[in-house]
Coordinates of C-alpha atoms in Angstrom, one line a residue:
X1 CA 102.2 82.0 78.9
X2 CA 105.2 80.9 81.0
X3 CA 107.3 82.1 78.4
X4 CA 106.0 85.4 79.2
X5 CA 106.2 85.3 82.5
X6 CA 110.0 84.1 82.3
X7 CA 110.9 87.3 79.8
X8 CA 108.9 89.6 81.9
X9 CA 110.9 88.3 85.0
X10 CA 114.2 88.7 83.0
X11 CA 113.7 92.2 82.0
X12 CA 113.1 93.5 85.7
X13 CA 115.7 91.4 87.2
X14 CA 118.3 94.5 88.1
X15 CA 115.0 96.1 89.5
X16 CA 114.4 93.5 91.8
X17 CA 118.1 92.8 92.6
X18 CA 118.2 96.8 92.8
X19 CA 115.2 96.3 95.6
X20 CA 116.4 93.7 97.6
X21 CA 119.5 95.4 98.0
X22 CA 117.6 98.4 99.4
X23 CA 115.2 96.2 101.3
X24 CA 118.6 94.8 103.1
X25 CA 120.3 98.2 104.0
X26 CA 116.7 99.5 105.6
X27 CA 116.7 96.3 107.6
X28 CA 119.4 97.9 109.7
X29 CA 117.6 100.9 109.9
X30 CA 114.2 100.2 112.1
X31 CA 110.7 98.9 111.4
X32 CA 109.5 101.8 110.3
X33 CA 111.3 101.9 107.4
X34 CA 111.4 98.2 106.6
X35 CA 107.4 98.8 106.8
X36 CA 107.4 101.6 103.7
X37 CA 110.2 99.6 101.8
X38 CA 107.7 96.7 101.8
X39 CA 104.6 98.5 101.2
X40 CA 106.7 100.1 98.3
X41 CA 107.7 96.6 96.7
X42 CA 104.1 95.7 97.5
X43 CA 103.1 98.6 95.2
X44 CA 105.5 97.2 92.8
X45 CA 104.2 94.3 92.6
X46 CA 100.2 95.1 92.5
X47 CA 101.2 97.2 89.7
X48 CA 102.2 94.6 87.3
X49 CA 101.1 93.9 83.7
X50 CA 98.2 91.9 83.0
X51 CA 96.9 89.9 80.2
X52 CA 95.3 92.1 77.5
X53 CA 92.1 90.9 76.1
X54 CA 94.4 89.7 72.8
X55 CA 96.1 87.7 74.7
X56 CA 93.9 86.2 76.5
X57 CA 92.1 85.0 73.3
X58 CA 92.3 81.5 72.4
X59 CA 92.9 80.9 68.6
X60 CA 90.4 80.5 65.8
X61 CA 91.5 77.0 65.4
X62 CA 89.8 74.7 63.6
X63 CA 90.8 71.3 64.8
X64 CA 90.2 67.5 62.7
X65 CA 87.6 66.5 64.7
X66 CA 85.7 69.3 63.9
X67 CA 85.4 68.4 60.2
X68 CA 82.5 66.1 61.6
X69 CA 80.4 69.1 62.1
X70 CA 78.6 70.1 58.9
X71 CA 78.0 73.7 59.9
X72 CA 76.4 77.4 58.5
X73 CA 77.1 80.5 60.3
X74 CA 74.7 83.0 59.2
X75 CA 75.4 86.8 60.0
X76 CA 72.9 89.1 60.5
X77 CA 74.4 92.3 60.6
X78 CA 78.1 93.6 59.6
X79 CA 79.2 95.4 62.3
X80 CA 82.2 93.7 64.7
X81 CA 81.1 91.5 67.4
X82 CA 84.0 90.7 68.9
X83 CA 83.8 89.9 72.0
X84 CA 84.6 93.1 74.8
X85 CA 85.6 91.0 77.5
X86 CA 86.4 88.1 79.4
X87 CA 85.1 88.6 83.2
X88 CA 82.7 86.2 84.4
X89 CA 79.6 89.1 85.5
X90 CA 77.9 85.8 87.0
X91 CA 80.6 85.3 88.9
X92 CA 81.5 88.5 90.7
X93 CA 78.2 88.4 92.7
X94 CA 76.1 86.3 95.4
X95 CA 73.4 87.0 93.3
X96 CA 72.3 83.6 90.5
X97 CA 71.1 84.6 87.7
X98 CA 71.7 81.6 85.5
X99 CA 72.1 78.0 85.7
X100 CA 74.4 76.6 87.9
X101 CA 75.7 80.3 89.0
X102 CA 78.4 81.1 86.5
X103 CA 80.1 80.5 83.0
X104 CA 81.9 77.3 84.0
X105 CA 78.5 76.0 85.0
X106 CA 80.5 74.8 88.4
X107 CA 77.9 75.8 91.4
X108 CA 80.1 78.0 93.2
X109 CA 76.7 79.1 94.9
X110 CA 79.2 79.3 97.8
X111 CA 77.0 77.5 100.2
X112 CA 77.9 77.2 103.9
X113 CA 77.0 75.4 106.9
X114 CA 78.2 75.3 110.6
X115 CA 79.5 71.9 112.2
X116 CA 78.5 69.1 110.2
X117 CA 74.5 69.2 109.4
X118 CA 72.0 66.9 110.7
X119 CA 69.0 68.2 110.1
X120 CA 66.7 69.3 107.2
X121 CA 64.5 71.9 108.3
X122 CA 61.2 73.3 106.0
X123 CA 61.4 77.3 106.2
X124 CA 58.0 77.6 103.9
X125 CA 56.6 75.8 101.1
X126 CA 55.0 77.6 98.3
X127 CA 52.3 76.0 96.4
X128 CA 52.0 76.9 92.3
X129 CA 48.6 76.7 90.6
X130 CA 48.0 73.6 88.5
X131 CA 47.6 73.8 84.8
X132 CA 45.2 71.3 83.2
X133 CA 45.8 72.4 79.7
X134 CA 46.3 69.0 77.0
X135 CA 49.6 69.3 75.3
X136 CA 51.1 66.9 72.9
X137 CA 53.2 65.5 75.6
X138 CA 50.1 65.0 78.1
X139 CA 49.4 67.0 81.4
X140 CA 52.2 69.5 83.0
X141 CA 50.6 70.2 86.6
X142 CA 52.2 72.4 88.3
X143 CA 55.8 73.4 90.3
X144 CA 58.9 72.6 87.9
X145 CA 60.7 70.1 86.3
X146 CA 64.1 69.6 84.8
X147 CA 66.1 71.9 85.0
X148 CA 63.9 74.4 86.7
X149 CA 66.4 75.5 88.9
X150 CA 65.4 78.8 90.8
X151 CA 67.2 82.3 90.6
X152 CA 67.9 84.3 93.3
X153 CA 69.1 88.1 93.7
X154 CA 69.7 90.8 96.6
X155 CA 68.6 94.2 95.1
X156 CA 70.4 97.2 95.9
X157 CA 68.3 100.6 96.6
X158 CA 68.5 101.8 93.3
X159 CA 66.6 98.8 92.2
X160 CA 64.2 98.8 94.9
X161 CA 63.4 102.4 94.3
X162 CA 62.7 101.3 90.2
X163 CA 60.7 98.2 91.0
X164 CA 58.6 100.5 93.3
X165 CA 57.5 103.1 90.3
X166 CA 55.4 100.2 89.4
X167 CA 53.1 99.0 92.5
X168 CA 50.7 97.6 90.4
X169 CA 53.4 95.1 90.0
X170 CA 54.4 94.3 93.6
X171 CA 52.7 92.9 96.6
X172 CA 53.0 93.9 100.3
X173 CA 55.4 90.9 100.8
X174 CA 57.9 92.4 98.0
X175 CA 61.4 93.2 99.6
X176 CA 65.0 93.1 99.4
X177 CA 66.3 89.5 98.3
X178 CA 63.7 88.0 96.0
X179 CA 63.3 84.3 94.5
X180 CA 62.3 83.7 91.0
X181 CA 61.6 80.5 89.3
X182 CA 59.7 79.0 86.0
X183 CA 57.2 76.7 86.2
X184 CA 55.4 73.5 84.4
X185 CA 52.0 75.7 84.8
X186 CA 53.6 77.7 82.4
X187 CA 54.5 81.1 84.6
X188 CA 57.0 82.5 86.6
X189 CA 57.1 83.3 90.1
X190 CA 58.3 85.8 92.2
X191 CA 59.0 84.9 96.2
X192 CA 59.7 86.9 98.9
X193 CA 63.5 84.7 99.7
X194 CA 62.8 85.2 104.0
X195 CA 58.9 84.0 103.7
X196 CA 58.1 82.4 100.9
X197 CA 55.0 84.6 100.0
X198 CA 54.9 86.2 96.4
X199 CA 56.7 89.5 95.9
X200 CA 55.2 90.2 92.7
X201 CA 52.1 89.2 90.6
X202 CA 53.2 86.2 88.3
X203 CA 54.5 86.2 84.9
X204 CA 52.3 84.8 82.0
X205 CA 55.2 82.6 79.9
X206 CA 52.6 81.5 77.4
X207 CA 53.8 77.7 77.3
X208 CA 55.1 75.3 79.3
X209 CA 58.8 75.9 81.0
X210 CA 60.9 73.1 82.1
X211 CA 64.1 75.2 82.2
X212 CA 66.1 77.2 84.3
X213 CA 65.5 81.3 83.7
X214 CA 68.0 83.8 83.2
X215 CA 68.5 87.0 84.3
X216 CA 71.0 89.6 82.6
X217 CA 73.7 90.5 85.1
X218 CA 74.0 94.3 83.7
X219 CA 70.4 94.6 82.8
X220 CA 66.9 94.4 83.5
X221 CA 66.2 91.8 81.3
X222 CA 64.6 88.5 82.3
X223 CA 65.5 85.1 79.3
X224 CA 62.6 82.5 79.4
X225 CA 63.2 79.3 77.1
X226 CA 59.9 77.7 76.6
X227 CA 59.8 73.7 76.9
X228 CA 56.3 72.4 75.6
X229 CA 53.7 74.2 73.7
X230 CA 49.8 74.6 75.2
X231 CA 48.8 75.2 71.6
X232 CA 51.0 78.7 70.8
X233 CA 54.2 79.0 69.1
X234 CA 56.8 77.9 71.0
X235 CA 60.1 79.5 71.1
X236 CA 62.6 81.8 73.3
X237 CA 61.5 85.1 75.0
X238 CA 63.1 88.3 76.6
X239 CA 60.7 90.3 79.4
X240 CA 61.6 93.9 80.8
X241 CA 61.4 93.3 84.5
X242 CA 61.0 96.7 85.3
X243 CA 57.5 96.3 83.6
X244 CA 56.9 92.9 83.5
X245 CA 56.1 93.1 79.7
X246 CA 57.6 90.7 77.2
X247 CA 59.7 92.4 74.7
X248 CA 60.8 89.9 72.5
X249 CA 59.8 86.5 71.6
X250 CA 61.5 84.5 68.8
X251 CA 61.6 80.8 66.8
X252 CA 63.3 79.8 63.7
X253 CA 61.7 78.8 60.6
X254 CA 64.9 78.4 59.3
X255 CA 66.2 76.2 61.7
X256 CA 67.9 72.7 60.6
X257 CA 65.5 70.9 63.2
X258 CA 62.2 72.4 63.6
X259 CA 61.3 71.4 67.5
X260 CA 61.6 75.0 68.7
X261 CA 62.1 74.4 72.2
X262 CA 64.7 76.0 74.8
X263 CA 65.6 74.1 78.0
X264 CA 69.1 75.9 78.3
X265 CA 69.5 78.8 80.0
X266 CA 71.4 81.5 77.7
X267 CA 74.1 83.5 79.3
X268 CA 76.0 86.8 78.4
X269 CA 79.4 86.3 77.3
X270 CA 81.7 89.8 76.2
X271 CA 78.9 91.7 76.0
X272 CA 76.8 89.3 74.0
X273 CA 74.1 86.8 75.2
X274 CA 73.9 83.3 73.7
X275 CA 71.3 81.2 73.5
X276 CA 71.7 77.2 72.2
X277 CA 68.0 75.8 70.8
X278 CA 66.6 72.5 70.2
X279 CA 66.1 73.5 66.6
X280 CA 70.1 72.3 66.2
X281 CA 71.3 76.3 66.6
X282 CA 73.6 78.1 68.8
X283 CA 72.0 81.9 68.6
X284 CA 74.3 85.3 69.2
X285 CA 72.3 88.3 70.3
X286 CA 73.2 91.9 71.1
X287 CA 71.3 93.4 73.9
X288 CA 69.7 96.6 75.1
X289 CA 67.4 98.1 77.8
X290 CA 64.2 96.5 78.4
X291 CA 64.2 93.3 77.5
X292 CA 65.3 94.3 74.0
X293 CA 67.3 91.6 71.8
X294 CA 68.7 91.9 68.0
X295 CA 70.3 88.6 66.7
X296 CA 73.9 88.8 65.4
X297 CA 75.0 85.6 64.0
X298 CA 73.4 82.1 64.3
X299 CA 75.2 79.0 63.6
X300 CA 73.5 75.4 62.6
X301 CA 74.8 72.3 62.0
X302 CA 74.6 68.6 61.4
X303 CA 76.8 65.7 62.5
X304 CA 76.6 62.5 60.5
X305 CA 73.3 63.9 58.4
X306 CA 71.4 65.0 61.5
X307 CA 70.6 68.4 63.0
X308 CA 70.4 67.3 66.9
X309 CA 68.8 69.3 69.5
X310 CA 70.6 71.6 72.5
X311 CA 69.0 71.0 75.6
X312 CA 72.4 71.6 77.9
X313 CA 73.5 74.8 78.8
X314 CA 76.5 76.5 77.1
X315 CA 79.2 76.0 79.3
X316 CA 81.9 79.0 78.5
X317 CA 86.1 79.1 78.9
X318 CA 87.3 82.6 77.4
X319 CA 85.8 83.1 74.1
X320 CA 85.2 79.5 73.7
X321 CA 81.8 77.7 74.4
X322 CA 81.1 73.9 75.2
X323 CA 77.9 72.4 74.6
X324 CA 76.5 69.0 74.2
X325 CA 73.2 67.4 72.4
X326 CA 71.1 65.0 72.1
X327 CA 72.7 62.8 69.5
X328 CA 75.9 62.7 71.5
X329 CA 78.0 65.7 70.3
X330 CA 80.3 67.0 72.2
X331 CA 81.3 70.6 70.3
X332 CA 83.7 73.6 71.0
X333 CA 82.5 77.2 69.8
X334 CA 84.4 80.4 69.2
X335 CA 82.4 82.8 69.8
X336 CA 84.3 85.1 68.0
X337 CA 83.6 83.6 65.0
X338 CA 80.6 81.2 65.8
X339 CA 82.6 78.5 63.7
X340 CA 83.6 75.3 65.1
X341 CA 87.1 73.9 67.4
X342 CA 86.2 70.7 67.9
X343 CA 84.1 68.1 68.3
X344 CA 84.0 64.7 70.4
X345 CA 81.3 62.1 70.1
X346 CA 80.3 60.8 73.5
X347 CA 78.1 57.7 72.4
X348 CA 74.7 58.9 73.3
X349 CA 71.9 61.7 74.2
X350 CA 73.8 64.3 76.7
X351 CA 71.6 67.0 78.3
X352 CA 73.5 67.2 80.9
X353 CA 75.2 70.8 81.2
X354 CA 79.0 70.5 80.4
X355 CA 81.3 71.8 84.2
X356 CA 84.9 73.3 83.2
X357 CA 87.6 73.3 86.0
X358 CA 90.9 74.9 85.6
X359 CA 93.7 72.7 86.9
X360 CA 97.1 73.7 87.5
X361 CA 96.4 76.5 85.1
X362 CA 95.1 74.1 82.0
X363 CA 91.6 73.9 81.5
X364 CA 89.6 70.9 81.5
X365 CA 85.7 69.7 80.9
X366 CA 83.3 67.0 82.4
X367 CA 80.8 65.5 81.1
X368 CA 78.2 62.2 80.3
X369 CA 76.1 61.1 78.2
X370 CA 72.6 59.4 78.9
X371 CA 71.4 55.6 78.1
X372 CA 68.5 56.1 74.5
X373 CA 69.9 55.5 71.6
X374 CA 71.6 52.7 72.9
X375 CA 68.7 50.6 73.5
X376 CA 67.6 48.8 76.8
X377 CA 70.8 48.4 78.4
X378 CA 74.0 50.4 77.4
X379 CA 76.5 52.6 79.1
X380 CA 76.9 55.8 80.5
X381 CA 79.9 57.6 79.4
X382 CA 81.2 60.1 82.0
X383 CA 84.7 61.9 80.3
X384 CA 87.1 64.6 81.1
X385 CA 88.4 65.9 77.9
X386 CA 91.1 69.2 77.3
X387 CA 89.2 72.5 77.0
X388 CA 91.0 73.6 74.2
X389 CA 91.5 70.3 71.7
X390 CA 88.8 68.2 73.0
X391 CA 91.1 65.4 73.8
X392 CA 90.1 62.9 76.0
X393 CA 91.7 62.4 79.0
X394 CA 90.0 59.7 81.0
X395 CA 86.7 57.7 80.6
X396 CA 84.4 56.1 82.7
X397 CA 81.6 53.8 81.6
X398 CA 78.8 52.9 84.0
X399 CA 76.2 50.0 83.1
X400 CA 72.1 51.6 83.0
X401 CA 69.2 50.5 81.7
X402 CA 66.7 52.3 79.9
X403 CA 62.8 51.1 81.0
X404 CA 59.8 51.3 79.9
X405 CA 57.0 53.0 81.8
X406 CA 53.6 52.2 79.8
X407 CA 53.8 55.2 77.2
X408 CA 57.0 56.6 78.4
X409 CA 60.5 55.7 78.6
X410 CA 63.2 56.4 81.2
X411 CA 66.4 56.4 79.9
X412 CA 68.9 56.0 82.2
X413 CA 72.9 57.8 82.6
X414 CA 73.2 61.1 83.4
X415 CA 70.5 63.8 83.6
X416 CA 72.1 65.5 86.0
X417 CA 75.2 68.3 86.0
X418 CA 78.4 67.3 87.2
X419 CA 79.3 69.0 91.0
X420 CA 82.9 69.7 91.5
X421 CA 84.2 68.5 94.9
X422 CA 85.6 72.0 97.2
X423 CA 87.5 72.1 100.3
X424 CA 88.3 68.4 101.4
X425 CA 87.0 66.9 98.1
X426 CA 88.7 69.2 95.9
X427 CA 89.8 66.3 93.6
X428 CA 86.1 64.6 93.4
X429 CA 83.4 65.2 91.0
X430 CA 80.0 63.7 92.1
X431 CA 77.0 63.0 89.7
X432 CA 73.6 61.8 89.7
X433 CA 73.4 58.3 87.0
X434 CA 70.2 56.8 86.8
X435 CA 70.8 53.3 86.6
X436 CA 67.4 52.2 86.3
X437 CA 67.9 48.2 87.5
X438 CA 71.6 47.7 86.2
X439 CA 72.7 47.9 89.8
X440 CA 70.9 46.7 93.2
X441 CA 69.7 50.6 93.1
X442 CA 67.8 52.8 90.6
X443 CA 69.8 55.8 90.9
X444 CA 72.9 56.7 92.7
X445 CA 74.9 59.4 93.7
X446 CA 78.5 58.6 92.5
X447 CA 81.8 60.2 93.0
X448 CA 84.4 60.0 90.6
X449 CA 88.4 60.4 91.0
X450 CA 89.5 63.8 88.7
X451 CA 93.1 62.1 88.8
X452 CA 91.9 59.5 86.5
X453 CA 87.8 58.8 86.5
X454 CA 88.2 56.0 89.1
X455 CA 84.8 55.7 91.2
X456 CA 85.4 56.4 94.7
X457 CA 82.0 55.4 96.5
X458 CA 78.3 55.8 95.2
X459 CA 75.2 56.5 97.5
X460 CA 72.3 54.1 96.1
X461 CA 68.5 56.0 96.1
X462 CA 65.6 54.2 95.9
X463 CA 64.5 55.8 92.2
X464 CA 65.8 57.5 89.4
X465 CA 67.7 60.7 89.9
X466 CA 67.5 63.8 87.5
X467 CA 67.9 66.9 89.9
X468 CA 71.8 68.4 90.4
X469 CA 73.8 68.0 93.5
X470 CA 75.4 71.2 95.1
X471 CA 77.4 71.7 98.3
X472 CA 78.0 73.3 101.2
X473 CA 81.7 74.1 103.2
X474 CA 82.1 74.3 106.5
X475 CA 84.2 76.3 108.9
X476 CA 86.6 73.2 108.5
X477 CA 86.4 73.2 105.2
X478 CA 84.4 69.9 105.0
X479 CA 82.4 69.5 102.0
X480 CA 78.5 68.6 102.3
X481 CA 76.2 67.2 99.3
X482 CA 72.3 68.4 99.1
X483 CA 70.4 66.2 96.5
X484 CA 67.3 65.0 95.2
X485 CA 65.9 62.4 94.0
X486 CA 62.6 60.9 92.3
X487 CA 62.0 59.1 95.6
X488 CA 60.6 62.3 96.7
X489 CA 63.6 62.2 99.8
X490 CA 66.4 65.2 99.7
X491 CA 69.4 64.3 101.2
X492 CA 72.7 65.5 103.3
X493 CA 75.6 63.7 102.8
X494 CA 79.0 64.2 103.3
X495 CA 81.4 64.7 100.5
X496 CA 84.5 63.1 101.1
X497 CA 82.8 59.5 102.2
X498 CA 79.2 59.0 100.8
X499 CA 77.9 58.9 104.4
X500 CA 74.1 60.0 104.4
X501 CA 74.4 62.6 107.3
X502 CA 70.2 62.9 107.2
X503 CA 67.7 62.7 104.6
X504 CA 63.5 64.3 104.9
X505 CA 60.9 62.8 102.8
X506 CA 58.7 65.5 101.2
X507 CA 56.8 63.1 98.7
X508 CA 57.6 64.4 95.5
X509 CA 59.7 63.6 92.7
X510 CA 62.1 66.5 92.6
X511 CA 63.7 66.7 89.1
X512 CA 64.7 70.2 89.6
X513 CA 68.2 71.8 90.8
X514 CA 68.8 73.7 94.1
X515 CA 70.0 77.0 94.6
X516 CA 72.1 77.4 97.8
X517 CA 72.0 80.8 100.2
X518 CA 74.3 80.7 102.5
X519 CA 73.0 77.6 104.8
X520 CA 69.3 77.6 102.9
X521 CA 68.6 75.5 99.8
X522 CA 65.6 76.7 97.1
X523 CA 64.0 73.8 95.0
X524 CA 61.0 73.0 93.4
X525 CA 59.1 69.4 93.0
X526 CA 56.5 68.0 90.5
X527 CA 53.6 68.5 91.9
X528 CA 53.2 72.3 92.9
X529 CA 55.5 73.0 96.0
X530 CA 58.7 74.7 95.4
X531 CA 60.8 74.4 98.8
X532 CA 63.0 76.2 101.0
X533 CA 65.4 73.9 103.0
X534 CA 67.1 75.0 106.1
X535 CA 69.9 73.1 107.5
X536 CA 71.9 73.2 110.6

């Protein structure tokens, strides 16, 4: 690329020297004219080439490492599904309609906050019915679980005028910025974002969800993954939210692994939505108008004679996609092709979602593993490896238990997604590790150098942590951490020191991630109550 931009400066040279020449002779002349000589070279320079989609288009490459992955890319129609294009949709919006906000699963939710916050205010509280129902994996209650992070959107009048044809749908308290969030009772609820009181009547999911929902930035089309099974098939579903109906619903007897579960939350990539499973599969789908889905391509595969599970959310750089599993695979995606880059084995179960940063114009990943397969006591691995080869580039290890708790385990490491440090902590990462007794604390919030993985400070919490940090700026451009943690606390804390600015005990374990509004933070607990924080 700097090639290009070196022959590209060549070529226009004379036009330039041509220009300043100009610019110089007008100086003489009066401001007038220096003003439309520099709006002209302004003009110039707005109007100059940019990337085509070809060249933007990182290679079909298929790298040594990825001769690890046994793979199968099955095609289900013939047609070209290339993809159309590179822009983020997610991004070019306040609206979240996915996990963690964007493609780069970075939490750009672009959170702010006057002065530096010290208090934690309750706007409403909204308490979900509790389901009873016996699954295989016990009781689910009520309110969400991991990810369960909430969406939020601001409708335009166009789509308040649609919503209204159906008012069977609505309630009085539906209006113009609207909550919606899955739940452990197994439905989906809509919120009025100002009060907290429904805005529609609730979505029947059929099974448990654990996961965050998605919603397609172009259409009307709400993605549920299902997490647990009440006792019906359990799988991935599509719902026209215009009707509320559920237009497509789908699991794989095919698949390599046959627990059909879906914790990610799928995204739309080029045109194309894709959707990783715990059945070992990464899934391609075309889409259409309400809540319509037809699969394209599907790709399974097996690392060292197992098909693991995807419970991370595909992370996306250009027409490549980053996901991790639950045996500790690390694996690059074209989505082009659906064929392996590369792969990197990171030691143990990763569910955390993988965060991609471009630095200095290369870019890079972050990501960790969890404490299972290990055994009792192990490490967590937390890596920054090259986007595009998979190579590492520093390591971190933190020593965490993994406990027993009667009939359960806790494994320890990271649950969590990586936050990327903004404004005065733009070279820190901070993440949630779950040490479980390996340190004086059971969880902690650490933060880790980008420069080379070195652990700056960690803020010790009384329990385990799952839920995702995110952060605030404010007008100083001072960066401020809102967490979670097991201990049923949330917490303020400021980014560049660890110092715990305020903290409010609400008296349930929150395993879910936030979404930040501007100053206001939306999160549900176990229990029932899903929360809207307030800070100033």
């Amino acid at each position: 690329m700097k090639r290009k931009h070196l022959y590209w400066f060549a070529w226009f040279l004379p036009f330039f020297t041509f220009h300043f020449s100009l610019l110089a002779l007008l100086a003489c002349s009066g401001g007038g004219q220096q003003k439309a000589a520099a709006e002209a070279d302004s003009t110039a320079v707005d109007e100059a080439p940019q990337p085509t989609l070809a060249e933007l288009t990182l290679p079909d490459t298929l790298y040594a490492s990825a001769q690890a992955v046994v793979y199968q890319v099955e095609l289900d129609d013939s047609a070209d599904a290339t993809l159309q294009y590179y822009d983020d949709l997610y991004d070019r919006t306040d609206r979240v309609m996915t996990f963690r906000k964007n493609l780069r699963r970075d939490a750009d939710f672009g959170g702010t906050v006057t002065g530096t916050p010290d208090t934690i205010d309750i706007a409403w509280t909204y308490r979900t019915p509790v389901d009873t129902a016996h699954t295989r994996f016990g009781q689910w209650g009520g309110g969400t679980g991991w990810t369960g992070q909430p969406l939020y959107a601001r409708w335009t009048d166009a789509e308040m005028a649609l919503f209204r044809q159906s008012p069977d749908l609505l309630t009085e308290h539906f209006g113009r910025e609207e909550i919606m969030v899955g739940s452990l009772c197994g439905k989906a609820f809509f919120l009025n974002f100002e009060t907290g009181q429904p805005s529609r009547r609730p979505l029947d999911l059929g099974n448990v969800v654990k996961g965050t929902m998605s919603l397609d930035p172009e259409l009307m089309n709400l993605y549920v993954g299902q997490g647990v099974s009440k006792g019906q098939p359990l799988g991935c579903e599509a719902f026209d939210l215009t009707t509320q109906q559920r237009t497509f619903f789908f699991n794989d007897p095919h698949s390599w692994r046959k627990w059909q579960a879906f914790d990610s939350s799928p995204v739309v990539v080029g045109g194309y939505l894709f959707w990783p499973g715990e059945n070992g599969s990464l899934y391609k789908y075309r889409r259409g108008s309400g809540g319509q889905l037809q699969r394209v391509a599907v790709m399974r595969y097996r690392v060292r004679g197992a098909a693991p599970g995807i419970e991370s959310s595909l992370c996306v750089y250009r027409n490549y996609g980053f996901f991790s599993d639950n045996h500790g695979n690390i694996i690059a995606v074209n989505l082009n092709t659906m064929r392996p880059v590369w792969h990197y084995y990171n030691h143990d179960d990763s569910d955390g979602t993988i965060v991609c940063r471009e630095e200095q114009g290369v870019p890079y990943l972050y990501a960790a593993c969890e404490v299972d397969k290990q055994g009792h006591q192990g490490l967590c691995h937390f890596v920054k490896l090259r986007a595009l080869s998979g190579e590492c580039v520093w390591e971190q290890t933190i020593a965490c238990n993994r406990v027993d708790l009667g009939a359960k385990t806790l494994d320890g490491g990271m649950y969590s997604t990586p936050l990327l440090g903004r404004g005065d902590c733009s070279e820190i990462i901070f993440a949630n590790i779950c040490r479980n007794g390996a340190s004086e604390s059971k969880g902690e919030l650490t933060a880790f150098s980008t420069r080379d993985g070195s652990i700056l400070f960690t803020v010790p919490y009384g329990e385990f942590c799952w839920s995702s940090p995110v952060s605030l700026l404010n007008e100083r451009g001072e960066m401020f951490i809102f967490t979670a943690a097991a201990t049923g606390f949330v917490y303020v804390i400021r980014g560049k020191t660890g110092q715990v600015l305020c903290q409010r005990e609400i008296g349930y374990n929150v395993e879910s991630s936030p979404v930040v509004v501007g100053n206001s933070i939306v999160v549900g607990a176990r229990g029932q109550n899903i929360y809207k924080f307030t800070l100033r």
